[in-house]
């Protein structure tokens, strides 16, 4: 078969309407509880908004990273799934909205915003040139602008190719991927350090940014897997997808589960071994009272259980197993972020009630809505991509 | 000539598509014992051949678990149990510190073990030959042809029928493969002297070359900063110090670590009065005392302290330690003799720690008592 004979057996189908309705209902309910929660307890809501901002950025930016990775690595198998990652990356636009409550409460969340305390504290004073409100907000704005910029470049070129079938667009995107990936490395590190690590501004860990990246990429992959399997079951993607494609998703999920465990354990072990007070207190805080259970549970939730779920070869291609693992990993990413942030809100034990549900519901609804509206006008697979034929024929 | 045994009937095809169709036909015809040989991995053949998923993964799992538990057990046994060592103030069984090694050993045993399992189970390792080897068929399928070989062991096998069947699939070069004579005998060829000799020679050469390059040719000290540092010979000269001497005298009043100055130099009577033996004559002390006495004192004083020197007149014979005088000396007085020496007898302060001196004294007391027992001792 030569390239010109290749006939694409693809008809654009729309996502069913109930998807939109579910998204609308969840967003509406979520918004109401968030507002009530904010009125009742703004500080607690601010902490939750921080968790969910980090969560949304995980999915959005790392989806964009997956798109770039496909371009720069010349990956073939994932072309059929690229649109899903593209749609998912749109959620970087809703992240600043989710962030509003914590941006309004910087003073309550971040100790380094208290200029009086900082002036008296030698350690914080040294860090003040970086950790100050103005520079914090500037970085916040700059990293989002960078992400939006690259979003527009990648998505515009990818969608244009559906119509023009111009191979040059792929080349352009490859070049921009080369620029984006290092920029992504810096910006996601800034996000992790600024939002999650600086709640404990005196804590030292040189690997924390990688830790956030590892969990985030896992979440983006899980979201991609969940939606890909589901859309394929509903026949919304293209006929001819084989278990080889899904196996690749499963293998990546498995690989990054191990990567996360490797990073998380490295961070823990080095801190435990060196036993320096400016590092250990972070973990000690997470063993206070009932936090201990969550700390131990973490090893199981993020590593042992997904590891067992995805260990065998058949389970990596089993759609049902993939969906369970993907949902589990998404939940455990939220758990991870909660575990990072919340011990600063409630030092002596787990704090969990309806306030913690509010934002996840809202975010879930918004992600569904964003995904739905993005999928309306665009083909669900990149029909103009020169690698599409090989992608369909991909076998392990 | 002995009749040769038939191994299989083979046929060749030109492309991966053709071999795919042929395999489907062979499966449909119900043959079970057959194999396909291709110059490169052909995707989807295993599904067409209806091969069950490989069991090798379970071996890897079991081997990995074995490696993990062996590593953990060894570290627990060696560092926590048999010779407990505290490292970095951590508990004896410092699990987090053991995890990296456990992980490495797991990966190592799982991977090496899986490869070995594969060699033994699938390639029947001690056996390194196969009837298909060194045949024209093999030559073709490792070049540009795709071959199928239906074995005589198959229950449905009938030479003529199989040949017709393969021809009906448009196979080329349909032919028989026979066992070679030594293949039918169960000789495990890996143990042939030639092969073993080859292995040994290879091992010796490789290890020799490796040893030479790493230890002689490219040798680098892992840490040379202690060996390479500037240092001075004790009697040498230097421009660094004003007096140009390398050997420095310790500052006035410096005392060596652990040194206890002897307070009764030249005062035997005060020593006799003030010094009190801190030890009790128990089994352990006497054993120590005997050991030290026999080592340091007996050459002159003899094992029984009677003064018969073993030095054959090269040194003045000491008096017996069983004399009335010494028996009535307090312990502190003997301590003084050991520490300071007496006339020709040199000081033994360097050889014996204070508590060893006291133990020696207790042993001398025991010897004295043995020679001049009191009446009450008999009871």
XYZ file of C-alpha atoms in Angstrom:
775
model
C 0.000 0.000 0.000
C 1.484 3.335 -0.914
C 0.708 6.518 0.933
C -1.745 7.776 -1.688
C -3.844 4.602 -1.528
C -4.289 4.956 2.229
C -7.950 5.643 2.853
C -8.853 6.699 6.307
C -11.837 4.891 7.684
C -12.841 7.703 10.000
C -16.095 9.482 10.509
C -16.269 12.228 13.084
C -18.667 11.332 15.847
C -19.734 13.573 18.672
C -19.447 12.711 22.317
C -22.876 11.789 23.658
C -24.843 14.641 25.103
C -25.006 13.150 28.591
C -21.313 13.846 28.930
C -22.045 17.537 28.756
C -24.946 17.194 31.166
C -22.838 15.311 33.691
C -20.174 17.994 33.357
C -22.716 20.763 33.826
C -24.322 19.174 36.855
C -20.999 18.410 38.539
C -19.694 21.903 37.867
C -22.877 23.484 39.189
C -22.930 21.392 42.357
C -19.213 21.862 42.808
C -19.425 25.607 42.368
C -22.192 25.908 44.922
C -20.315 23.916 47.564
C -17.112 25.777 46.827
C -18.851 29.104 47.368
C -20.486 27.904 50.582
C -17.189 26.450 51.721
C -15.399 29.679 50.987
C -17.919 31.704 52.917
C -17.747 29.299 55.838
C -13.995 28.800 55.985
C -11.918 30.779 53.489
C -8.557 29.508 54.722
C -9.462 25.871 54.454
C -10.950 26.477 51.024
C -7.762 28.257 50.014
C -5.733 25.182 50.913
C -8.074 23.028 48.863
C -7.896 25.416 45.975
C -4.124 25.054 46.107
C -4.375 21.262 45.937
C -6.712 21.377 42.984
C -4.729 24.033 41.140
C -1.738 21.744 41.321
C -3.967 18.893 40.183
C -5.384 20.706 37.171
C -1.943 21.949 36.165
C -0.687 18.365 36.429
C -3.214 17.150 33.944
C -3.126 20.155 31.652
C 0.582 20.842 31.396
C 1.660 17.227 31.423
C -0.830 16.461 28.647
C 0.826 19.216 26.672
C 4.153 17.628 27.553
C 2.898 14.274 26.234
C 1.981 15.966 22.953
C 5.433 17.520 22.716
C 7.045 14.240 23.665
C 5.278 12.480 20.830
C 6.532 15.037 18.350
C 10.110 15.122 19.500
C 10.476 11.393 19.961
C 8.788 10.688 16.616
C 6.448 8.344 18.468
C 4.070 6.528 16.189
C 1.735 4.486 18.345
C 0.383 7.456 20.277
C -0.696 9.519 17.249
C -4.179 8.007 17.410
C -4.506 9.251 20.991
C -2.915 12.661 20.544
C -6.167 14.571 20.257
C -7.214 13.340 23.685
C -4.064 14.784 25.220
C -4.594 17.965 23.221
C -8.131 18.360 24.563
C -6.976 17.581 28.075
C -4.225 20.174 27.893
C -6.928 22.834 27.488
C -7.545 22.628 31.212
C -4.459 24.786 31.820
C -6.840 27.642 31.089
C -9.118 26.861 34.008
C -6.282 26.446 36.505
C -5.988 30.187 37.310
C -9.719 30.243 38.050
C -9.349 27.357 40.474
C -6.431 29.226 42.007
C -8.453 32.340 42.900
C -9.231 31.331 46.513
C -5.622 30.713 47.398
C -4.383 33.768 45.533
C -6.774 35.789 47.669
C -5.440 34.120 50.799
C -1.722 34.064 50.177
C -1.227 35.541 53.601
C -2.996 32.649 55.283
C -1.299 29.895 53.344
C 2.289 31.042 52.958
C 4.253 32.029 56.036
C 6.847 33.800 53.901
C 4.284 36.480 53.038
C 4.500 37.735 56.639
C 7.216 40.359 56.229
C 7.615 40.743 59.988
C 8.346 37.054 60.521
C 10.682 36.956 57.561
C 12.704 39.912 58.834
C 13.277 38.140 62.154
C 14.116 34.787 60.635
C 17.570 34.413 59.107
C 16.643 31.436 56.923
C 13.551 33.089 55.504
C 15.370 36.372 55.057
C 17.899 34.688 52.782
C 15.082 33.314 50.687
C 13.133 36.545 50.565
C 14.474 37.662 47.167
C 12.736 34.643 45.660
C 9.888 34.095 48.088
C 8.067 37.408 48.079
C 4.561 38.179 46.968
C 5.434 40.241 43.928
C 7.896 37.838 42.441
C 5.578 34.952 43.293
C 2.743 36.511 41.327
C 5.045 37.362 38.446
C 6.215 33.755 38.227
C 2.617 32.588 38.476
C 1.678 34.754 35.517
C 4.780 33.980 33.459
C 4.552 30.194 33.664
C 0.887 30.280 32.704
C 1.610 32.585 29.791
C 4.348 30.239 28.611
C 2.057 27.239 28.817
C -0.727 29.059 26.977
C 1.663 30.194 24.291
C 2.910 26.690 23.577
C -0.624 25.391 23.818
C -1.654 27.691 21.003
C 1.339 26.750 18.868
C 0.938 23.001 19.180
C -2.827 22.879 18.978
C -3.126 25.347 16.112
C -0.606 23.460 13.977
C -2.068 20.097 14.835
C -5.618 21.156 13.959
C -4.564 22.994 10.828
C -2.988 19.793 9.605
C -6.410 18.089 9.638
C -7.390 20.308 6.741
C -4.158 21.140 4.912
C -2.418 17.750 5.467
C 0.793 19.724 5.325
C 3.739 17.687 6.657
C 5.656 20.886 7.387
C 3.345 21.532 10.320
C 4.660 18.386 11.969
C 8.197 19.643 11.469
C 7.344 23.016 13.008
C 5.782 21.323 16.006
C 8.883 19.148 16.408
C 11.031 22.272 16.592
C 8.728 23.848 19.151
C 8.706 20.621 21.153
C 12.464 20.917 21.408
C 12.023 24.382 22.849
C 9.071 23.478 25.014
C 10.521 20.488 26.828
C 13.293 22.314 28.711
C 10.941 25.221 29.323
C 8.425 22.737 30.662
C 11.083 21.309 32.964
C 11.711 24.717 34.489
C 8.105 25.838 34.636
C 6.730 22.667 36.243
C 9.555 22.863 38.788
C 8.597 26.442 39.553
C 4.983 25.347 39.947
C 5.901 22.519 42.299
C 8.309 24.582 44.371
C 6.195 27.749 44.515
C 2.844 26.238 45.305
C 3.573 23.039 47.153
C 7.030 23.249 48.645
C 6.981 26.872 49.756
C 4.134 26.172 52.181
C 7.032 24.891 54.296
C 9.535 27.536 53.232
C 12.259 26.228 55.530
C 12.168 22.734 54.167
C 14.996 21.524 51.948
C 14.583 18.781 49.374
C 16.418 18.919 46.089
C 14.212 16.328 44.448
C 10.795 17.763 45.233
C 10.197 19.281 41.794
C 10.881 15.908 40.203
C 8.521 14.334 42.689
C 5.724 16.653 41.614
C 6.567 16.055 37.954
C 6.513 12.264 38.377
C 3.103 12.295 40.002
C 1.773 14.823 37.508
C 2.831 12.927 34.431
C 1.280 9.829 35.930
C -1.983 11.706 36.377
C -1.929 13.008 32.802
C -1.260 9.506 31.488
C -4.035 8.083 33.624
C -6.501 10.673 32.333
C -5.430 9.900 28.766
C -5.769 6.151 29.330
C -9.158 6.409 30.964
C -10.601 8.568 28.188
C -8.932 6.596 25.395
C -10.288 3.277 26.618
C -13.730 4.725 27.225
C -13.949 6.476 23.839
C -12.729 3.373 22.070
C -15.407 1.294 23.783
C -18.014 3.757 22.577
C -16.571 3.590 19.072
C -15.724 7.287 19.041
C -12.108 6.827 17.996
C -11.127 5.000 14.846
C -11.787 1.333 14.064
C -8.681 -0.817 14.012
C -7.144 0.148 17.325
C -5.456 -2.941 18.667
C -4.563 -4.051 22.136
C -1.005 -3.098 21.187
C -1.981 0.574 21.466
C -3.584 0.099 24.833
C -0.750 -2.081 26.003
C 1.565 0.858 25.360
C -0.592 3.075 27.559
C -0.660 0.421 30.261
C 3.094 -0.046 30.058
C 3.667 3.702 30.429
C 1.330 3.859 33.418
C 3.225 0.971 34.959
C 6.603 2.502 34.173
C 5.708 5.863 35.674
C 4.196 4.219 38.736
C 7.642 2.766 39.298
C 9.274 6.076 38.490
C 7.130 7.846 41.060
C 7.979 5.209 43.657
C 11.658 5.528 42.838
C 11.620 9.293 43.267
C 9.414 9.257 46.354
C 11.566 6.637 48.014
C 14.796 8.395 47.055
C 13.526 11.574 48.659
C 12.471 9.758 51.799
C 15.547 7.588 52.140
C 18.092 10.360 51.654
C 16.334 12.565 54.165
C 15.967 9.689 56.628
C 19.588 8.711 56.255
C 21.195 12.146 56.476
C 18.898 12.964 59.392
C 19.279 16.736 59.092
C 16.701 18.659 61.089
C 15.983 21.136 58.272
C 14.908 18.194 56.095
C 13.412 15.631 58.438
C 10.770 17.829 60.013
C 8.665 17.676 56.860
C 8.319 13.921 57.198
C 7.987 14.114 60.953
C 5.020 16.467 60.500
C 3.452 13.808 58.333
C 3.740 11.180 61.034
C 1.901 13.278 63.651
C -1.322 11.734 64.870
C -3.505 10.249 62.180
C -1.274 11.639 59.403
C 0.836 8.555 60.009
C -1.852 6.376 58.449
C -1.990 8.521 55.343
C 1.795 8.457 55.066
C 1.932 4.680 55.170
C -1.163 4.482 52.982
C 0.633 6.577 50.401
C 3.116 3.815 49.638
C 0.229 1.471 48.993
C -2.057 3.862 47.144
C 0.500 5.242 44.751
C 2.788 2.275 44.347
C 1.785 -1.158 45.615
C -1.807 -1.192 44.378
C -1.256 0.232 40.867
C 1.827 -1.962 40.624
C -0.176 -5.094 41.297
C -3.035 -3.898 39.092
C -0.741 -3.444 36.111
C 1.964 -6.021 36.732
C 1.052 -8.791 34.319
C 1.113 -8.472 30.569
C -2.583 -9.248 30.001
C -3.641 -6.673 32.576
C -1.895 -3.939 30.619
C -4.181 -4.582 27.646
C -7.351 -5.397 29.540
C -9.608 -2.345 29.040
C -11.461 -2.898 32.283
C -8.276 -3.215 34.286
C -6.834 -0.147 32.584
C -9.881 1.913 33.519
C -9.727 0.804 37.144
C -5.999 1.532 37.321
C -6.429 4.937 35.643
C -9.198 6.046 37.998
C -7.188 4.779 40.939
C -4.087 6.667 39.844
C -6.053 9.893 39.344
C -7.503 9.559 42.834
C -4.123 8.783 44.297
C -2.652 11.882 42.677
C -5.213 13.957 44.506
C -4.369 11.991 47.673
C -0.685 12.745 47.124
C -1.287 16.484 46.774
C -3.633 16.467 49.763
C -0.914 14.743 51.779
C 1.616 17.354 50.717
C -0.564 20.384 51.451
C -2.998 19.595 54.241
C -0.646 18.762 57.144
C 0.128 22.477 57.142
C -3.497 23.290 57.651
C -4.158 20.754 60.350
C -0.958 19.780 62.110
C -2.075 17.070 64.439
C -4.337 14.869 62.425
C -6.260 14.343 59.232
C -8.780 17.023 58.349
C -11.341 15.731 55.936
C -14.935 16.777 55.483
C -17.251 18.205 52.864
C -14.886 21.139 52.271
C -12.417 18.736 50.741
C -15.032 17.328 48.347
C -16.093 20.694 46.961
C -13.169 21.434 44.700
C -12.709 17.935 43.295
C -16.345 17.897 42.205
C -16.059 21.309 40.591
C -12.795 20.399 38.856
C -14.123 17.082 37.597
C -17.151 18.851 36.145
C -15.035 21.571 34.560
C -12.604 19.080 33.014
C -15.497 17.138 31.516
C -17.052 20.345 30.186
C -13.792 21.594 28.710
C -13.130 18.238 27.114
C -16.624 18.069 25.716
C -16.614 21.512 24.220
C -13.164 21.035 22.716
C -14.199 17.749 21.134
C -17.207 19.250 19.400
C -15.615 20.983 16.447
C -12.421 19.020 16.051
C -11.736 15.524 14.753
C -11.143 13.096 17.573
C -8.009 11.784 15.904
C -5.466 13.856 13.964
C -6.596 12.799 10.482
C -3.952 14.867 8.709
C -0.950 13.555 10.604
C 1.577 11.882 8.302
C 2.276 9.249 10.929
C -1.358 8.250 11.319
C -1.256 5.285 8.957
C 1.783 3.833 10.662
C 0.158 4.551 13.991
C -2.856 2.470 13.045
C -0.635 -0.343 11.884
C 1.409 -0.208 15.049
C 2.135 -3.642 16.474
C 4.354 -4.429 19.390
C 24.347 -47.711 6.115
C 22.027 -47.078 9.011
C 18.662 -45.694 8.105
C 18.307 -42.009 9.047
C 15.428 -40.848 11.215
C 13.151 -38.195 9.777
C 12.844 -35.011 11.844
C 10.521 -32.868 9.793
C 9.308 -31.743 6.392
C 10.019 -28.137 5.523
C 8.836 -25.628 2.985
C 9.874 -22.072 2.149
C 7.873 -18.945 1.344
C 8.806 -15.577 -0.073
C 7.109 -13.008 2.109
C 5.730 -12.436 5.571
C 2.193 -12.301 4.141
C 2.584 -15.727 2.528
C 3.962 -17.274 5.694
C 1.033 -15.779 7.585
C -1.468 -17.499 5.305
C 0.502 -20.746 5.389
C 0.512 -20.742 9.182
C -3.248 -20.238 9.243
C -3.676 -23.190 6.889
C -1.369 -25.381 8.984
C -3.299 -24.543 12.133
C -6.550 -25.266 10.333
C -5.244 -28.642 9.171
C -4.713 -29.494 12.837
C -0.942 -29.847 13.029
C 0.419 -29.192 16.480
C 4.153 -29.903 16.255
C 5.522 -27.411 13.820
C 7.684 -24.353 13.893
C 8.082 -21.236 11.810
C 11.436 -19.639 11.066
C 11.712 -16.117 9.750
C 14.638 -13.779 9.110
C 13.058 -11.089 11.275
C 10.241 -10.987 13.848
C 6.936 -11.091 11.978
C 4.212 -9.316 13.920
C 1.088 -11.259 14.652
C 2.542 -14.684 13.853
C 2.204 -15.821 17.445
C -1.505 -15.062 17.415
C -1.913 -16.875 14.104
C -0.005 -19.845 15.524
C -2.350 -19.679 18.533
C 0.623 -19.758 20.855
C -0.346 -19.391 24.510
C 1.132 -16.385 26.294
C 4.646 -17.019 27.522
C 5.069 -18.374 31.035
C 8.489 -16.801 31.347
C 7.071 -13.865 33.306
C 6.184 -16.131 36.213
C 9.755 -17.357 36.367
C 10.930 -13.757 36.448
C 8.480 -13.001 39.269
C 9.513 -15.986 41.375
C 13.212 -15.403 40.754
C 12.834 -11.723 41.585
C 11.051 -12.506 44.849
C 13.739 -15.036 45.686
C 16.453 -12.475 45.006
C 14.663 -9.864 47.104
C 14.241 -12.155 50.094
C 17.776 -13.512 49.817
C 19.233 -9.993 49.797
C 17.065 -8.859 52.702
C 17.813 -12.007 54.662
C 21.542 -11.678 54.126
C 21.618 -8.042 55.208
C 19.481 -8.812 58.246
C 21.671 -11.760 59.193
C 25.027 -10.097 58.636
C 24.412 -6.567 59.937
C 21.614 -7.081 62.438
C 22.144 -10.585 63.746
C 25.519 -12.208 63.368
C 27.722 -9.124 63.728
C 25.472 -6.217 64.686
C 26.883 -2.931 63.454
C 25.461 0.494 64.058
C 25.855 2.604 60.955
C 25.027 6.288 60.994
C 23.151 5.931 64.268
C 20.461 3.894 62.548
C 18.844 0.779 63.998
C 20.524 -2.554 63.305
C 17.775 -3.487 60.909
C 17.619 -0.251 58.929
C 15.082 -1.207 56.290
C 15.140 1.979 54.182
C 18.895 1.652 53.804
C 18.506 -1.942 52.682
C 15.914 -1.213 50.010
C 18.313 -0.045 47.254
C 20.409 -3.189 47.566
C 17.325 -5.372 47.729
C 16.096 -3.657 44.589
C 19.379 -4.189 42.732
C 19.595 -7.839 43.716
C 15.975 -8.363 42.704
C 16.614 -6.945 39.258
C 19.828 -8.900 38.901
C 18.446 -12.299 39.875
C 15.247 -11.770 37.909
C 17.015 -10.784 34.702
C 19.951 -13.177 34.780
C 17.731 -15.976 36.069
C 15.139 -15.407 33.373
C 17.734 -15.551 30.625
C 19.158 -18.766 32.065
C 15.683 -20.266 32.443
C 15.020 -19.409 28.837
C 18.251 -21.039 27.731
C 17.528 -24.198 29.682
C 13.797 -24.590 29.120
C 13.299 -23.300 25.610
C 16.686 -23.958 24.073
C 17.211 -27.146 26.164
C 20.590 -25.873 27.189
C 22.982 -28.706 27.801
C 21.910 -29.664 24.307
C 23.304 -27.155 21.874
C 22.338 -28.725 18.599
C 19.131 -28.966 16.663
C 18.373 -31.004 13.543
C 17.552 -27.813 11.646
C 21.023 -26.467 12.196
C 23.484 -26.510 9.309
C 20.782 -27.271 6.767
C 19.962 -25.490 3.561
C 16.594 -24.667 5.064
C 18.247 -22.770 7.913
C 20.542 -21.006 5.495
C 17.505 -19.743 3.594
C 15.339 -18.666 6.516
C 18.172 -16.751 8.083
C 18.639 -14.888 4.829
C 15.535 -13.907 2.866
C 13.001 -16.762 3.081
C 10.213 -17.604 5.501
C 10.084 -21.271 6.403
C 7.730 -23.694 8.068
C 8.783 -27.070 9.401
C 6.233 -29.724 10.331
C 7.761 -32.297 12.642
C 7.496 -36.056 12.363
C 6.413 -36.276 15.989
C 3.057 -34.714 15.153
C 0.259 -37.278 15.523
C -1.178 -36.316 12.126
C 2.186 -36.601 10.396
C 2.410 -38.635 7.204
C 5.387 -37.754 5.060
C 3.648 -37.903 1.682
C 0.545 -36.039 2.829
C 2.528 -33.284 4.502
C 4.580 -32.799 1.352
C 1.474 -32.508 -0.809
C -0.100 -30.206 1.733
C 2.872 -27.847 1.768
C 3.024 -27.894 -2.025
C -0.676 -27.057 -2.185
C 0.187 -23.921 -0.157
C 2.705 -22.977 -2.896
C 5.729 -23.695 -0.715
C 9.075 -23.892 -2.462
C 11.874 -26.364 -1.863
C 9.690 -28.807 0.065
C 12.122 -31.292 1.605
C 12.975 -33.599 4.477
C 15.236 -32.867 7.392
C 16.906 -35.862 9.038
C 18.545 -36.251 12.401
C 22.267 -36.497 12.116
C 23.730 -39.651 13.546
C 25.049 -38.241 16.785
C 21.891 -36.236 17.316
C 19.694 -39.276 17.722
C 21.947 -40.543 20.462
C 21.249 -38.509 23.602
C 24.695 -37.004 23.614
C 24.740 -33.663 25.368
C 27.127 -31.948 23.096
C 27.821 -29.029 25.362
C 30.100 -31.311 27.357
C 32.280 -32.225 24.411
C 35.938 -31.692 25.344
C 36.464 -29.313 22.461
C 33.646 -27.044 23.593
C 34.731 -27.123 27.218
C 38.309 -26.358 26.209
C 37.021 -23.471 24.124
C 35.077 -22.098 27.109
C 38.081 -22.371 29.396
C 40.437 -20.715 26.933
C 37.942 -17.898 26.341
C 37.440 -17.386 30.060
C 41.174 -17.295 30.752
C 41.883 -14.899 27.895
C 39.027 -12.548 28.752
C 39.821 -12.448 32.454
C 43.533 -12.068 31.739
C 42.999 -9.207 29.334
C 40.545 -7.552 31.696
C 42.912 -7.929 34.620
C 45.806 -6.541 32.634
C 43.945 -3.540 31.248
C 42.194 -2.578 34.455
C 44.960 -3.265 36.932
C 48.101 -2.564 34.958
C 47.366 -0.563 31.853
C 44.690 1.817 33.031
C 45.131 1.502 36.757
C 43.928 4.484 38.706
C 43.770 4.814 42.470
C 40.193 5.164 43.532
C 41.224 7.630 46.249
C 44.794 8.838 46.085
C 44.600 11.962 48.174
C 45.986 10.194 51.247
C 48.783 8.514 49.377
C 49.670 11.582 47.343
C 49.776 14.094 50.162
C 52.968 15.945 51.166
C 54.691 14.250 54.063
C 57.940 14.433 56.020
C 60.445 11.839 57.080
C 61.031 11.969 60.871
C 64.723 12.797 60.627
C 64.461 15.055 57.592
C 64.954 18.751 57.041
C 62.375 21.336 56.191
C 62.232 25.027 55.476
C 58.766 25.229 56.920
C 59.871 25.428 60.557
C 62.390 27.870 61.849
C 64.646 25.279 63.429
C 64.604 23.316 60.088
C 63.725 20.103 61.883
C 60.825 18.011 60.702
C 60.413 16.188 63.971
C 58.550 18.383 66.419
C 58.771 18.203 70.184
C 55.392 18.128 71.894
C 54.525 21.307 73.806
C 55.482 21.381 77.440
C 53.082 19.539 79.692
C 51.539 17.454 76.855
C 50.346 14.049 77.939
C 49.676 11.123 75.618
C 46.049 10.042 75.374
C 45.123 7.619 78.119
C 48.480 8.047 79.907
C 48.436 8.115 83.724
C 51.549 9.612 85.301
C 53.111 7.445 87.998
C 52.972 9.386 91.206
C 55.557 7.477 93.290
C 58.680 7.711 91.198
C 61.636 6.957 93.517
C 59.341 6.643 96.487
C 58.988 2.892 97.058
C 57.741 3.346 100.603
C 54.935 5.706 99.747
C 53.952 3.370 96.917
C 53.832 0.505 99.365
C 51.640 2.502 101.695
C 49.289 4.249 99.321
C 48.715 1.889 96.430
C 45.920 -0.640 96.869
C 45.281 -3.538 94.554
C 41.879 -2.837 92.973
C 41.420 -6.411 91.689
C 39.959 -9.518 93.305
C 41.753 -12.851 92.864
C 39.072 -14.489 90.738
C 39.541 -16.981 87.954
C 39.651 -14.391 85.196
C 42.193 -12.133 86.894
C 44.449 -15.024 87.798
C 44.334 -16.313 84.235
C 45.342 -12.867 83.003
C 48.030 -12.648 85.645
C 49.454 -16.024 84.723
C 49.522 -15.151 81.040
C 51.368 -11.899 81.632
C 53.725 -13.359 84.252
C 54.677 -16.269 82.019
C 55.282 -13.879 79.141
C 57.141 -11.041 80.818
C 58.526 -12.213 84.118
C 59.241 -15.937 83.818
C 62.310 -15.631 81.540
C 64.243 -14.275 84.552
C 62.131 -15.261 87.523
C 61.130 -18.700 86.175
C 57.575 -20.034 85.988
C 57.411 -20.644 89.707
C 59.131 -17.358 90.634
C 61.954 -19.229 92.349
C 64.566 -17.211 90.472
C 66.060 -19.973 88.238
C 66.586 -17.848 85.168
C 66.158 -19.444 81.789
C 68.720 -16.985 80.447
C 71.652 -19.333 81.160
C 73.790 -16.847 82.989
C 73.521 -14.064 80.432
C 71.732 -11.942 82.982
C 72.137 -11.862 86.772
C 69.781 -14.314 88.426
C 67.046 -12.530 90.349
C 66.280 -13.482 93.910
C 63.363 -15.793 94.664
C 60.039 -14.044 95.071
C 59.160 -16.511 97.827
C 61.476 -14.763 100.262
C 60.086 -13.618 103.566
C 60.690 -10.045 102.438
C 58.638 -10.147 99.287
C 55.908 -12.203 100.918
C 55.493 -9.463 103.512
C 55.618 -6.637 100.980
C 52.282 -4.991 100.332
C 51.018 -5.247 96.740
C 51.882 -1.624 96.138
C 55.587 -2.339 96.702
C 55.685 -5.025 93.988
C 53.734 -2.654 91.789
C 56.486 -0.152 92.299
C 59.159 -2.692 91.214
C 57.247 -3.582 88.063
C 56.618 0.065 87.215
C 60.033 1.467 87.964
C 62.312 -1.581 87.843
C 64.868 -2.291 90.557
C 68.612 -2.111 90.067
C 69.290 -4.339 87.032
C 65.648 -5.268 86.541
C 64.156 -2.902 83.942
C 60.760 -1.224 84.140
C 57.790 -3.138 82.723
C 55.456 -0.151 82.644
C 55.472 -0.056 78.844
C 54.608 -3.727 78.447
C 51.940 -3.971 81.136
C 48.892 -1.816 81.718
C 48.310 -0.956 85.398
C 45.488 -3.474 85.763
C 47.663 -6.145 84.150
C 50.374 -5.354 86.711
C 47.857 -5.841 89.507
C 46.777 -9.137 87.990
C 50.413 -10.280 87.805
C 50.811 -9.401 91.463
C 47.776 -11.468 92.395
C 49.268 -14.371 90.459
C 52.588 -13.995 92.324
C 50.583 -14.072 95.549
C 49.003 -17.317 94.437
C 52.430 -18.793 93.694
C 53.701 -17.698 97.094
C 50.707 -19.208 98.789
C 51.291 -22.487 96.949
C 54.871 -22.674 98.253
C 54.152 -21.512 101.805
C 50.623 -22.569 102.489
C 49.069 -21.488 105.758
C 47.567 -24.123 107.945
C 44.051 -22.900 107.295
C 44.456 -23.373 103.557
C 44.148 -27.162 103.840
C 40.558 -27.035 104.916
